[in-house]
Amino acid sequence: MAARRGSAPKLGDVLLVTGAESFLADRAVRSAIAAVSKESSDIEVTDVDAATLDIGVFAELTGPSLFASERVLVLRMLENLPSEMAPRLIEYAGSPSDDVLAVLVHSGGQKGKAVLDKLRKASVNEVVATAPKAWELPQFVAGEIRLHGGTVDEGAAAALVDAVGHDLRALAGACSQLVSDSGGQAVTSELIGQYFGGRAEVTSFAVADAAIAGRTEPALEQLRWALDCGVAPVLVTSAMAGGLRGLAKYSSAPSGMRDADLAREVGVPPWKLKQLKQQSRGWTPGGLATAIKAVAQADADVKGASGDAGYALERMVLTVTRSHGRR
């Protein structure tokens, strides 16, 4: 997630925004602009691509202005900064203009790292926009809902992740909508189900959960309903593969680990350990290996190796449920 070093940005600062998570990077830029705009309603914002920058343009953007006394310069794709501009930018970072906030956005990776290192040595503030790990997403959801003035428990936050997926923009939008429509009440799993219960991802997880629990008939019923509703077969194999991988990691983890350490080891949020513990009953290493192999075959089949995706998925579900309890 985004992490900040230093205080809130202000005029006269240079703010470095780094990381590949574009939603968090964009939010950091908007927050910086909002912070300086609180002090003045006459802020001029200029947003440019670093690749287009030359000495003349940079001097114009950071020097005295005829039209606004206070400005924000957003310089995006810093990794594409022309090499001849690097010394000028680093020099500016050491002595920035008092009436300009410069926001330098680097989208991650090794390109342009030398410039980043020199900027950091100049003691610029930095916001790191790193995507949260899968098991951290419920925490992200809870934070978003609190940001909008709402409340949610851990189970409901996880349900929203299952319903919407891992895209942060989609999750943030869903949080905003749910708080707006909750009427001041807590955001619950029931409310999430009303809004997002028909999402394909939820249906796919329902198939996987029933199959991994060894419940053949419910798993087949969920599968047929999913296919009738137009759920893509690849979503079903993906959900099944994810569930079995998590179960395999949980089953093979060293005994005696603390919940927090075990959750990191398995790659799931702590609340899901209870579910994995329940699911692990009746599974043996041999049964898991058979089930995982069946899912891999079904995944290949629905991606073109077989002409009948529905049959491939039914065969997968039957193999998984029959592998439950097999030695």
Short mmCIF file of C-alpha atoms in Angstrom, two decimals:
data_model
loop_
_atom_site.label_atom_id
_atom_site.label_comp_id
_atom_site.label_asym_id
_atom_site.label_seq_id
_atom_site.Cartn_x
_atom_site.Cartn_y
_atom_site.Cartn_z
CA MET A 1 0.00 0.00 0.00
CA ALA A 2 0.98 3.63 -0.23
CA ALA A 3 3.46 4.71 2.42
CA ARG A 4 4.52 8.28 3.06
CA ARG A 5 7.79 9.63 4.30
CA GLY A 6 7.74 13.12 5.74
CA SER A 7 4.91 15.59 6.38
CA ALA A 8 2.02 16.68 4.15
CA PRO A 9 3.19 18.30 0.89
CA LYS A 10 3.26 22.08 0.61
CA LEU A 11 4.48 24.76 -1.76
CA GLY A 12 8.26 24.71 -1.95
CA ASP A 13 8.39 20.90 -1.67
CA VAL A 14 9.42 18.19 -4.10
CA LEU A 15 7.28 15.08 -3.70
CA LEU A 16 8.40 11.78 -5.22
CA VAL A 17 5.66 9.23 -5.96
CA THR A 18 7.04 5.78 -6.80
CA GLY A 19 5.52 2.38 -7.46
CA ALA A 20 3.57 0.39 -10.01
CA GLU A 21 0.12 0.65 -8.41
CA SER A 22 -1.41 3.40 -10.55
CA PHE A 23 -4.52 3.85 -8.41
CA LEU A 24 -2.50 4.61 -5.29
CA ALA A 25 -0.07 6.79 -7.26
CA ASP A 26 -2.93 8.81 -8.75
CA ARG A 27 -4.46 9.19 -5.29
CA ALA A 28 -1.15 10.47 -3.91
CA VAL A 29 -0.99 13.08 -6.69
CA ARG A 30 -4.59 14.19 -6.07
CA SER A 31 -3.97 14.38 -2.32
CA ALA A 32 -0.89 16.54 -2.84
CA ILE A 33 -2.79 18.94 -5.08
CA ALA A 34 -5.67 19.08 -2.58
CA ALA A 35 -3.26 19.79 0.30
CA VAL A 36 -1.80 22.91 -1.31
CA SER A 37 -5.18 23.98 -2.71
CA LYS A 38 -6.50 24.31 0.85
CA GLU A 39 -4.18 27.22 1.36
CA SER A 40 -5.07 29.00 -1.88
CA SER A 41 -7.90 28.82 -4.39
CA ASP A 42 -5.65 30.18 -7.15
CA ILE A 43 -3.41 27.16 -7.76
CA GLU A 44 -2.26 26.49 -11.31
CA VAL A 45 -1.74 22.77 -12.01
CA THR A 46 0.40 21.60 -14.94
CA ASP A 47 0.60 17.89 -15.78
CA VAL A 48 3.34 16.85 -18.21
CA ASP A 49 5.12 13.71 -19.42
CA ALA A 50 8.78 13.68 -18.41
CA ALA A 51 9.77 12.49 -21.88
CA THR A 52 8.68 15.84 -23.36
CA LEU A 53 10.68 17.93 -20.90
CA ASP A 54 13.59 20.13 -21.97
CA ILE A 55 15.53 22.84 -20.17
CA GLY A 56 13.40 25.67 -21.55
CA VAL A 57 10.08 24.06 -20.66
CA PHE A 58 11.31 23.13 -17.18
CA ALA A 59 12.52 26.67 -16.51
CA GLU A 60 9.14 28.02 -17.61
CA LEU A 61 7.22 25.58 -15.39
CA THR A 62 9.28 26.21 -12.27
CA GLY A 63 10.15 29.89 -12.73
CA PRO A 64 8.04 33.00 -12.03
CA SER A 65 4.62 32.96 -13.68
CA LEU A 66 2.62 35.84 -15.12
CA PHE A 67 -0.70 34.07 -14.52
CA ALA A 68 -0.47 32.38 -11.10
CA SER A 69 1.71 32.97 -8.11
CA GLU A 70 1.35 29.42 -6.79
CA ARG A 71 1.62 26.30 -8.90
CA VAL A 72 1.78 22.51 -8.89
CA LEU A 73 3.94 20.74 -11.46
CA VAL A 74 3.09 17.04 -11.94
CA LEU A 75 5.88 15.32 -13.85
CA ARG A 76 4.77 11.83 -14.86
CA MET A 77 6.73 8.82 -16.17
CA LEU A 78 9.91 10.06 -14.55
CA GLU A 79 11.71 6.95 -15.83
CA ASN A 80 11.51 8.50 -19.33
CA LEU A 81 13.22 11.74 -18.33
CA PRO A 82 15.78 12.75 -21.01
CA SER A 83 19.31 12.14 -19.73
CA GLU A 84 20.32 15.78 -20.22
CA MET A 85 17.49 16.84 -17.90
CA ALA A 86 18.53 14.65 -14.96
CA PRO A 87 21.23 17.02 -13.58
CA ARG A 88 18.87 20.01 -13.86
CA LEU A 89 16.05 18.20 -12.03
CA ILE A 90 18.34 16.99 -9.26
CA GLU A 91 19.75 20.50 -8.88
CA TYR A 92 16.21 21.87 -8.62
CA ALA A 93 15.30 19.28 -5.97
CA GLY A 94 18.11 20.62 -3.80
CA SER A 95 16.75 24.17 -4.00
CA PRO A 96 13.11 24.22 -5.14
CA SER A 97 11.01 27.31 -5.83
CA ASP A 98 9.01 28.54 -2.84
CA ASP A 99 5.80 28.96 -4.83
CA VAL A 100 5.84 25.58 -6.65
CA LEU A 101 5.02 22.05 -5.51
CA ALA A 102 6.79 19.59 -7.83
CA VAL A 103 5.29 16.08 -7.87
CA LEU A 104 7.55 13.56 -9.64
CA VAL A 105 5.85 10.28 -10.55
CA HIS A 106 7.91 7.16 -11.30
CA SER A 107 5.92 4.06 -12.27
CA GLY A 108 8.32 1.49 -10.86
CA GLY A 109 11.05 -0.73 -12.25
CA GLN A 110 14.77 -0.24 -12.69
CA LYS A 111 14.65 2.33 -15.48
CA GLY A 112 15.60 5.74 -14.12
CA LYS A 113 16.72 4.31 -10.77
CA ALA A 114 19.87 6.43 -10.73
CA VAL A 115 17.74 9.59 -10.80
CA LEU A 116 15.55 8.22 -8.01
CA ASP A 117 18.57 7.51 -5.82
CA LYS A 118 19.90 11.04 -6.28
CA LEU A 119 16.50 12.56 -5.56
CA ARG A 120 16.27 10.56 -2.35
CA LYS A 121 19.70 11.80 -1.32
CA ALA A 122 18.32 15.31 -1.78
CA SER A 123 15.85 14.41 1.01
CA VAL A 124 12.68 14.83 -1.01
CA ASN A 125 9.47 13.47 0.51
CA GLU A 126 8.33 10.15 -0.97
CA VAL A 127 5.09 8.26 -1.30
CA VAL A 128 5.52 4.59 -2.22
CA ALA A 129 2.52 3.21 -4.14
CA THR A 130 2.81 -0.55 -3.72
CA ALA A 131 -0.10 -2.88 -4.40
CA PRO A 132 -1.24 -4.71 -1.27
CA LYS A 133 -0.80 -8.46 -1.19
CA ALA A 134 -3.92 -10.57 -1.64
CA TRP A 135 -4.23 -11.25 2.09
CA GLU A 136 -4.00 -7.51 2.82
CA LEU A 137 -6.93 -6.54 0.59
CA PRO A 138 -9.60 -6.83 3.33
CA GLN A 139 -7.53 -4.32 5.32
CA PHE A 140 -7.55 -2.02 2.28
CA VAL A 141 -11.33 -2.35 2.04
CA ALA A 142 -11.78 -1.61 5.75
CA GLY A 143 -9.60 1.48 5.39
CA GLU A 144 -11.55 2.71 2.37
CA ILE A 145 -14.85 2.28 4.16
CA ARG A 146 -13.55 4.16 7.21
CA LEU A 147 -12.31 6.89 4.86
CA HIS A 148 -15.90 7.41 3.73
CA GLY A 149 -17.22 7.39 7.30
CA GLY A 150 -18.51 3.83 7.39
CA THR A 151 -17.76 0.68 9.36
CA VAL A 152 -17.27 -2.93 8.34
CA ASP A 153 -16.14 -6.12 10.05
CA GLU A 154 -13.34 -8.35 8.81
CA GLY A 155 -15.62 -10.99 7.32
CA ALA A 156 -17.65 -8.49 5.32
CA ALA A 157 -14.48 -6.78 4.06
CA ALA A 158 -13.22 -10.14 2.84
CA ALA A 159 -16.59 -10.86 1.21
CA LEU A 160 -16.29 -7.65 -0.78
CA VAL A 161 -12.83 -8.69 -2.02
CA ASP A 162 -14.25 -12.05 -3.10
CA ALA A 163 -17.13 -10.30 -4.86
CA VAL A 164 -15.29 -7.51 -6.66
CA GLY A 165 -11.81 -8.93 -7.15
CA HIS A 166 -8.35 -7.47 -6.61
CA ASP A 167 -8.53 -4.30 -8.70
CA LEU A 168 -8.06 -1.39 -6.27
CA ARG A 169 -10.07 1.11 -8.32
CA ALA A 170 -13.03 -1.26 -8.44
CA LEU A 171 -12.75 -1.98 -4.71
CA ALA A 172 -12.52 1.70 -3.83
CA GLY A 173 -15.54 2.48 -5.98
CA ALA A 174 -17.52 -0.34 -4.37
CA CYS A 175 -16.62 0.91 -0.88
CA SER A 176 -17.78 4.42 -1.73
CA GLN A 177 -21.05 3.12 -3.15
CA LEU A 178 -21.76 0.84 -0.20
CA VAL A 179 -21.14 3.51 2.43
CA SER A 180 -23.25 6.01 0.49
CA ASP A 181 -26.16 3.57 0.30
CA SER A 182 -25.87 2.01 3.77
CA GLY A 183 -27.74 4.87 5.45
CA GLY A 184 -25.18 5.22 8.22
CA GLN A 185 -25.35 1.53 9.11
CA ALA A 186 -22.39 -0.86 9.06
CA VAL A 187 -21.53 -2.39 5.70
CA THR A 188 -22.51 -6.05 6.09
CA SER A 189 -22.07 -9.23 4.09
CA GLU A 190 -25.80 -9.12 3.36
CA LEU A 191 -25.55 -5.65 1.83
CA ILE A 192 -22.55 -6.74 -0.24
CA GLY A 193 -24.51 -9.74 -1.45
CA GLN A 194 -27.38 -7.49 -2.58
CA TYR A 195 -25.04 -5.34 -4.66
CA PHE A 196 -22.47 -7.83 -5.89
CA GLY A 197 -23.87 -11.32 -5.24
CA GLY A 198 -24.33 -11.97 -8.94
CA ARG A 199 -20.73 -11.29 -9.84
CA ALA A 200 -19.06 -14.10 -11.77
CA GLU A 201 -16.17 -14.29 -9.31
CA VAL A 202 -18.54 -15.02 -6.41
CA THR A 203 -20.25 -17.80 -8.35
CA SER A 204 -16.89 -19.33 -9.22
CA PHE A 205 -15.77 -19.28 -5.58
CA ALA A 206 -19.03 -20.98 -4.56
CA VAL A 207 -18.28 -23.87 -6.95
CA ALA A 208 -14.73 -24.16 -5.60
CA ASP A 209 -15.76 -24.02 -1.93
CA ALA A 210 -18.37 -26.75 -2.35
CA ALA A 211 -16.02 -29.01 -4.33
CA ILE A 212 -13.10 -28.59 -1.90
CA ALA A 213 -15.48 -29.47 0.95
CA GLY A 214 -16.24 -32.74 -0.85
CA ARG A 215 -19.90 -31.80 -1.45
CA THR A 216 -20.51 -33.25 -4.90
CA GLU A 217 -24.17 -32.41 -5.54
CA PRO A 218 -24.01 -28.76 -4.31
CA ALA A 219 -20.81 -28.23 -6.32
CA LEU A 220 -22.41 -29.57 -9.50
CA GLU A 221 -25.56 -27.49 -8.92
CA GLN A 222 -23.46 -24.34 -8.45
CA LEU A 223 -21.48 -25.18 -11.58
CA ARG A 224 -24.58 -25.68 -13.74
CA TRP A 225 -26.11 -22.46 -12.45
CA ALA A 226 -22.86 -20.59 -13.15
CA LEU A 227 -22.66 -21.88 -16.70
CA ASP A 228 -26.35 -21.07 -17.30
CA CYS A 229 -25.64 -17.50 -16.14
CA GLY A 230 -22.79 -17.13 -18.62
CA VAL A 231 -19.86 -17.37 -16.21
CA ALA A 232 -16.64 -17.91 -18.17
CA PRO A 233 -15.28 -21.44 -17.59
CA VAL A 234 -11.79 -20.06 -16.99
CA LEU A 235 -13.09 -18.22 -13.90
CA VAL A 236 -14.23 -21.52 -12.44
CA THR A 237 -10.87 -23.24 -12.98
CA SER A 238 -9.08 -20.17 -11.63
CA ALA A 239 -11.14 -20.14 -8.43
CA MET A 240 -10.63 -23.88 -7.97
CA ALA A 241 -6.88 -23.63 -8.55
CA GLY A 242 -6.58 -20.76 -6.07
CA GLY A 243 -8.51 -22.62 -3.41
CA LEU A 244 -6.46 -25.79 -3.76
CA ARG A 245 -3.16 -23.91 -3.82
CA GLY A 246 -4.07 -22.16 -0.58
CA LEU A 247 -5.08 -25.46 0.97
CA ALA A 248 -1.84 -27.12 -0.12
CA LYS A 249 0.26 -24.29 1.35
CA TYR A 250 -1.70 -24.44 4.60
CA SER A 251 -1.34 -28.21 4.87
CA SER A 252 2.41 -28.14 4.25
CA ALA A 253 3.19 -25.18 6.53
CA PRO A 254 5.31 -25.88 9.64
CA SER A 255 3.26 -26.63 12.74
CA GLY A 256 3.19 -24.28 15.70
CA MET A 257 3.32 -21.03 13.71
CA ARG A 258 1.51 -17.95 14.98
CA ASP A 259 -1.60 -17.04 13.00
CA ALA A 260 -0.04 -13.87 11.60
CA ASP A 261 3.07 -15.74 10.44
CA LEU A 262 1.01 -18.62 9.07
CA ALA A 263 -1.21 -16.24 7.12
CA ARG A 264 1.85 -14.66 5.50
CA GLU A 265 3.30 -18.09 4.75
CA VAL A 266 0.10 -19.25 3.05
CA GLY A 267 -0.63 -15.89 1.42
CA VAL A 268 -4.14 -15.37 2.79
CA PRO A 269 -5.72 -12.91 5.25
CA PRO A 270 -5.69 -14.17 8.87
CA TRP A 271 -9.48 -14.59 8.97
CA LYS A 272 -9.27 -17.26 6.24
CA LEU A 273 -7.11 -19.59 8.34
CA LYS A 274 -10.20 -20.88 10.13
CA GLN A 275 -11.79 -21.76 6.79
CA LEU A 276 -8.61 -23.48 5.60
CA LYS A 277 -8.41 -25.44 8.83
CA GLN A 278 -11.93 -26.71 8.26
CA GLN A 279 -11.26 -27.47 4.60
CA SER A 280 -8.05 -29.34 5.37
CA ARG A 281 -9.93 -32.03 7.28
CA GLY A 282 -10.28 -35.03 5.04
CA TRP A 283 -7.54 -33.97 2.62
CA THR A 284 -4.35 -35.96 2.23
CA PRO A 285 -1.24 -35.05 0.20
CA GLY A 286 -2.19 -37.69 -2.35
CA GLY A 287 -5.74 -36.43 -2.66
CA LEU A 288 -4.57 -32.83 -3.07
CA ALA A 289 -2.10 -33.86 -5.78
CA THR A 290 -4.86 -35.65 -7.69
CA ALA A 291 -7.22 -32.67 -7.38
CA ILE A 292 -4.61 -30.14 -8.47
CA LYS A 293 -3.73 -32.27 -11.49
CA ALA A 294 -7.41 -32.48 -12.44
CA VAL A 295 -7.79 -28.70 -12.24
CA ALA A 296 -4.72 -28.17 -14.42
CA GLN A 297 -6.18 -30.52 -17.03
CA ALA A 298 -9.57 -28.78 -16.91
CA ASP A 299 -7.90 -25.39 -17.27
CA ALA A 300 -6.13 -26.58 -20.42
CA ASP A 301 -9.39 -28.07 -21.71
CA VAL A 302 -11.47 -24.91 -21.30
CA LYS A 303 -8.72 -22.88 -22.98
CA GLY A 304 -8.96 -24.93 -26.15
CA ALA A 305 -7.68 -28.45 -25.56
CA SER A 306 -11.27 -29.77 -25.42
CA GLY A 307 -14.36 -28.91 -27.40
CA ASP A 308 -16.77 -29.26 -24.46
CA ALA A 309 -15.91 -26.89 -21.59
CA GLY A 310 -18.99 -27.88 -19.58
CA TYR A 311 -18.02 -31.56 -19.60
CA ALA A 312 -14.43 -30.67 -18.67
CA LEU A 313 -15.63 -28.67 -15.68
CA GLU A 314 -18.02 -31.38 -14.49
CA ARG A 315 -15.23 -33.94 -14.71
CA MET A 316 -12.99 -31.59 -12.71
CA VAL A 317 -15.61 -31.11 -9.98
CA LEU A 318 -16.21 -34.86 -9.71
CA THR A 319 -12.49 -35.61 -9.48
CA VAL A 320 -11.93 -32.92 -6.83
CA THR A 321 -14.84 -34.02 -4.64
CA ARG A 322 -13.86 -37.69 -4.93
CA SER A 323 -10.27 -36.83 -4.03
CA HIS A 324 -11.50 -35.43 -0.73
CA GLY A 325 -10.66 -38.06 1.86
CA ARG A 326 -8.67 -40.19 -0.60
CA ARG A 327 -5.36 -41.55 0.64
#
